[in-house]
Structure formats: C-alpha cells, structure tokens
C-alpha cells in the first residue's frame, strides 16, 4: 500500500501544510468535499474542503482545550450545546463530567458524522451511544435562533474556518444569540483560529466577544496539523469567569486522564497572548 501514498496539502496564504498517506475516502457531501487520509504518524486524518480538521494523533490538543477550561470552571453545567463537532471529540470530552445531563450536538453536515463514525471511531468513541447525547442535523444558526432564553449552561462552537456556509458562526449577530440562550453564569467557548495564520479573523473574534459579553479570555496552544500550528480558544460570559482558578472537584480527577490539558497547562495557556495581538486589541 505504501506505493500509493500521496501528499495531501492544505494551501494557506502561499504556504502549504501537508500529510503524506493513503487516501481512504474522498467524496462530496451537500456542503463540502470530505477527505480521509491515513498517515504513518498522525493516523487517520479528516480534511474538509481542503482544510485539516482533525487527526487521531493530534485531536486531543484541540478538543481538550475547547472543553475543559469551560467545564472545569463552571459549577452548574447540566445542559450543553455543541455547534458543529461532527467528529464527536467535543462531545466525548464533555461527557467526562457527571453533572451533564443533556448535550445537543447540532451539525449541519450529516456526512461528516457518518464518515467520522466509520473512519475516526476513536474520536467520538462511546459518546455516540451515550443517552445524554442528542444529535441534530441542522444549521447551528437556526438551532440557536429557535432556542429559548437562558437555556444552555455552556455553548461550544466547534466549527471550521470561516467559509461560505460557516461565515454566520463568526458574526456579532450569532454571538448575541448565543449570549441570549446562555444561563446567567453560562459560558460560550469557541475555537478562535490562529493568531498567526488567521490573524485578522482571530482579532475580529476577540473584539466581537469582548464587546458583546464584556468578559472574555483567550488561551493559546498548539494543534500540529493546523496552519502554523499555533491555535486559540476563547471563553466568554456575562459574568466574571473563574478560568485561572477552577474549583470543580471532578475536574481534578478528569485532568489526570487527559493527554494534553491540566490546570497548569491551562494557566500557562491563558498567559500566552502574543504582544502584537494585545496591541491590536488595545488599539
Ligand atoms: N483550521 C481548522 C479549524 C477547524 C476547527 N474545528 C475542528 C473541528 C474538530 N472537532
């Protein structure tokens, strides 16, 4: 099989970020091209419309950083909304918390879920059969619009980069709607792109969330297969959050079973904002 290995690259602003391996699937869904490759080091990896989404080796860098800072810092957390997250990694991490009684996972592209269940079973794992998880194939913007006020304790935006069909997930109007459906102490957690390879989008997300929520904090870490490697996650709330001093006892146990995230890692990651981003935000 080695002789049919090929390079698959994500092209980004004159650079390319590639994995070499066997292509296991390439198909078009109603929304995008879906590709699965198997690489010797990263294992199976998912690419959507030419952008790397996740791989078996590096997915925890992304999912643990999106989920645990939010869930370890909030006391009341029974109802969770995940917008996107079709590979199941975000749901899997959320389900580690016993307080969670219901997760609505709203993914626009059913094919992403089917392909993930077939090729990337390790990512969603038991989450797919957990009774607390309800999967809805729907546009996240519509789902949020029809949700009543003060409903979810945490809303996760686990989306791809801005594109024709995901653009609305980066708009002020959508963030305002997320704020509306969050409980008083609720938290919005979103992937907030790269301060290096998506600098302008990153800054816009941070400015929007600060303006709309008043309280927001950003952490930085790595996702090896994303353009430039450095990535960010932003957490916003109507009230002060306790992100640097989480007090959830269960999270003490959970951190021991994570591959990447722990409280020390998180403390450092919230102090990593590059100076050029600080200056932009203050300008
Ligand atoms: N550049 C890729 C950004 C994608 C972020 N979401 C990935 C989804 C993993 N659940």
GROMACS .gro file of C-alpha atoms in nm, residues 80-229:
model
  150
   80UNK     CA    1  -2.470   2.178   2.680
   81UNK     CA    2  -2.493   2.284   2.317
   82UNK     CA    3  -2.225   2.192   2.062
   83UNK     CA    4  -2.244   2.371   1.729
   84UNK     CA    5  -2.053   2.161   1.474
   85UNK     CA    6  -1.834   1.898   1.637
   86UNK     CA    7  -1.934   1.627   1.390
   87UNK     CA    8  -1.629   1.414   1.466
   88UNK     CA    9  -1.758   1.361   1.823
   89UNK     CA   10  -1.442   1.474   2.007
   90UNK     CA   11  -1.602   1.768   2.185
   91UNK     CA   12  -1.897   1.557   2.299
   92UNK     CA   13  -1.661   1.285   2.424
   93UNK     CA   14  -1.474   1.532   2.643
   94UNK     CA   15  -1.797   1.690   2.777
   95UNK     CA   16  -1.934   1.351   2.876
   96UNK     CA   17  -1.650   1.306   3.125
   97UNK     CA   18  -1.846   1.538   3.361
   98UNK     CA   19  -2.114   1.355   3.558
   99UNK     CA   20  -2.326   1.671   3.609
  100UNK     CA   21  -2.404   1.689   3.240
  101UNK     CA   22  -2.749   1.557   3.170
  102UNK     CA   23  -2.806   1.665   2.810
  103UNK     CA   24  -2.587   1.757   2.513
  104UNK     CA   25  -2.741   1.882   2.191
  105UNK     CA   26  -2.488   1.839   1.911
  106UNK     CA   27  -2.601   2.038   1.608
  107UNK     CA   28  -2.405   1.953   1.294
  108UNK     CA   29  -2.508   2.082   0.954
  109UNK     CA   30  -2.340   1.807   0.752
  110UNK     CA   31  -2.467   1.458   0.827
  111UNK     CA   32  -2.191   1.309   0.611
  112UNK     CA   33  -1.924   1.439   0.850
  113UNK     CA   34  -2.082   1.240   1.131
  114UNK     CA   35  -2.119   0.927   0.917
  115UNK     CA   36  -1.760   0.945   0.795
  116UNK     CA   37  -1.631   1.012   1.148
  117UNK     CA   38  -1.820   0.715   1.287
  118UNK     CA   39  -1.676   0.495   1.012
  119UNK     CA   40  -1.315   0.611   0.993
  120UNK     CA   41  -1.246   0.801   1.314
  121UNK     CA   42  -1.428   0.584   1.568
  122UNK     CA   43  -1.163   0.654   1.832
  123UNK     CA   44  -1.256   1.023   1.841
  124UNK     CA   45  -1.626   1.004   1.925
  125UNK     CA   46  -1.591   0.665   2.089
  126UNK     CA   47  -1.865   0.583   2.339
  127UNK     CA   48  -2.009   0.934   2.313
  128UNK     CA   49  -2.214   0.828   2.011
  129UNK     CA   50  -2.408   0.573   2.216
  130UNK     CA   51  -2.435   0.781   2.535
  131UNK     CA   52  -2.801   0.855   2.610
  132UNK     CA   53  -2.714   1.209   2.719
  133UNK     CA   54  -2.609   1.298   2.364
  134UNK     CA   55  -2.874   1.404   2.111
  135UNK     CA   56  -2.751   1.461   1.755
  136UNK     CA   57  -2.941   1.705   1.533
  137UNK     CA   58  -2.863   1.753   1.166
  138UNK     CA   59  -2.937   2.118   1.130
  139UNK     CA   60  -2.783   2.459   1.074
  140UNK     CA   61  -2.646   2.579   1.410
  141UNK     CA   62  -2.762   2.935   1.343
  142UNK     CA   63  -3.123   2.817   1.305
  143UNK     CA   64  -3.097   2.597   1.612
  144UNK     CA   65  -2.978   2.885   1.827
  145UNK     CA   66  -3.245   3.119   1.685
  146UNK     CA   67  -3.527   2.888   1.795
  147UNK     CA   68  -3.381   2.816   2.142
  148UNK     CA   69  -3.542   2.990   2.438
  149UNK     CA   70  -3.355   3.244   2.655
  150UNK     CA   71  -3.124   3.129   2.938
  151UNK     CA   72  -3.132   2.766   2.829
  152UNK     CA   73  -2.777   2.627   2.800
  153UNK     CA   74  -2.504   2.633   3.064
  154UNK     CA   75  -2.230   2.607   2.803
  155UNK     CA   76  -2.235   2.664   2.426
  156UNK     CA   77  -1.938   2.525   2.232
  157UNK     CA   78  -1.868   2.648   1.881
  158UNK     CA   79  -1.661   2.371   1.725
  159UNK     CA   80  -1.667   2.494   1.369
  160UNK     CA   81  -1.441   2.501   1.066
  161UNK     CA   82  -1.271   2.818   0.941
  162UNK     CA   83  -1.497   3.091   0.802
  163UNK     CA   84  -1.637   2.984   0.465
  164UNK     CA   85  -1.947   3.034   0.257
  165UNK     CA   86  -2.157   2.815   0.485
  166UNK     CA   87  -1.986   2.874   0.821
  167UNK     CA   88  -1.946   3.254   0.797
  168UNK     CA   89  -2.252   3.328   1.008
  169UNK     CA   90  -2.095   3.147   1.304
  170UNK     CA   91  -1.836   3.428   1.326
  171UNK     CA   92  -2.080   3.719   1.316
  172UNK     CA   93  -2.179   3.952   1.601
  173UNK     CA   94  -2.543   3.864   1.543
  174UNK     CA   95  -2.470   3.498   1.614
  175UNK     CA   96  -2.264   3.571   1.925
  176UNK     CA   97  -2.550   3.788   2.056
  177UNK     CA   98  -2.788   3.499   2.005
  178UNK     CA   99  -2.550   3.267   2.190
  179UNK     CA  100  -2.544   3.514   2.478
  180UNK     CA  101  -2.924   3.519   2.484
  181UNK     CA  102  -2.956   3.140   2.515
  182UNK     CA  103  -2.689   3.108   2.786
  183UNK     CA  104  -2.782   3.091   3.154
  184UNK     CA  105  -2.674   3.379   3.379
  185UNK     CA  106  -2.339   3.223   3.464
  186UNK     CA  107  -2.314   3.035   3.134
  187UNK     CA  108  -2.004   3.024   2.915
  188UNK     CA  109  -1.956   3.045   2.541
  189UNK     CA  110  -1.646   2.851   2.430
  190UNK     CA  111  -1.530   2.883   2.074
  191UNK     CA  112  -1.229   2.790   1.869
  192UNK     CA  113  -1.090   3.132   1.775
  193UNK     CA  114  -0.849   3.050   1.491
  194UNK     CA  115  -0.476   3.118   1.481
  195UNK     CA  116  -0.311   3.443   1.593
  196UNK     CA  117  -0.052   3.375   1.322
  197UNK     CA  118  -0.215   3.221   1.015
  198UNK     CA  119  -0.562   3.372   1.067
  199UNK     CA  120  -0.457   3.688   1.250
  200UNK     CA  121  -0.734   3.919   1.128
  201UNK     CA  122  -1.013   3.669   1.187
  202UNK     CA  123  -0.867   3.590   1.529
  203UNK     CA  124  -0.863   3.958   1.627
  204UNK     CA  125  -1.217   4.011   1.499
  205UNK     CA  126  -1.348   3.719   1.705
  206UNK     CA  127  -1.181   3.850   2.021
  207UNK     CA  128  -1.304   4.205   1.965
  208UNK     CA  129  -1.659   4.088   1.899
  209UNK     CA  130  -1.675   3.868   2.207
  210UNK     CA  131  -1.530   4.136   2.433
  211UNK     CA  132  -1.782   4.388   2.300
  212UNK     CA  133  -2.081   4.158   2.329
  213UNK     CA  134  -2.007   3.971   2.653
  214UNK     CA  135  -1.782   4.218   2.840
  215UNK     CA  136  -1.592   3.928   2.991
  216UNK     CA  137  -1.381   3.710   2.762
  217UNK     CA  138  -1.046   3.534   2.784
  218UNK     CA  139  -0.834   3.361   2.524
  219UNK     CA  140  -0.594   3.072   2.559
  220UNK     CA  141  -0.327   2.960   2.313
  221UNK     CA  142  -0.183   2.622   2.244
  222UNK     CA  143  -0.088   2.401   1.952
  223UNK     CA  144  -0.276   2.196   1.700
  224UNK     CA  145   0.005   2.041   1.499
  225UNK     CA  146  -0.185   1.985   1.173
  226UNK     CA  147  -0.343   2.333   1.151
  227UNK     CA  148  -0.174   2.609   0.952
  228UNK     CA  149   0.120   2.748   1.156
  229UNK     CA  150   0.041   2.511   1.446
   0.00000   0.00000   0.00000
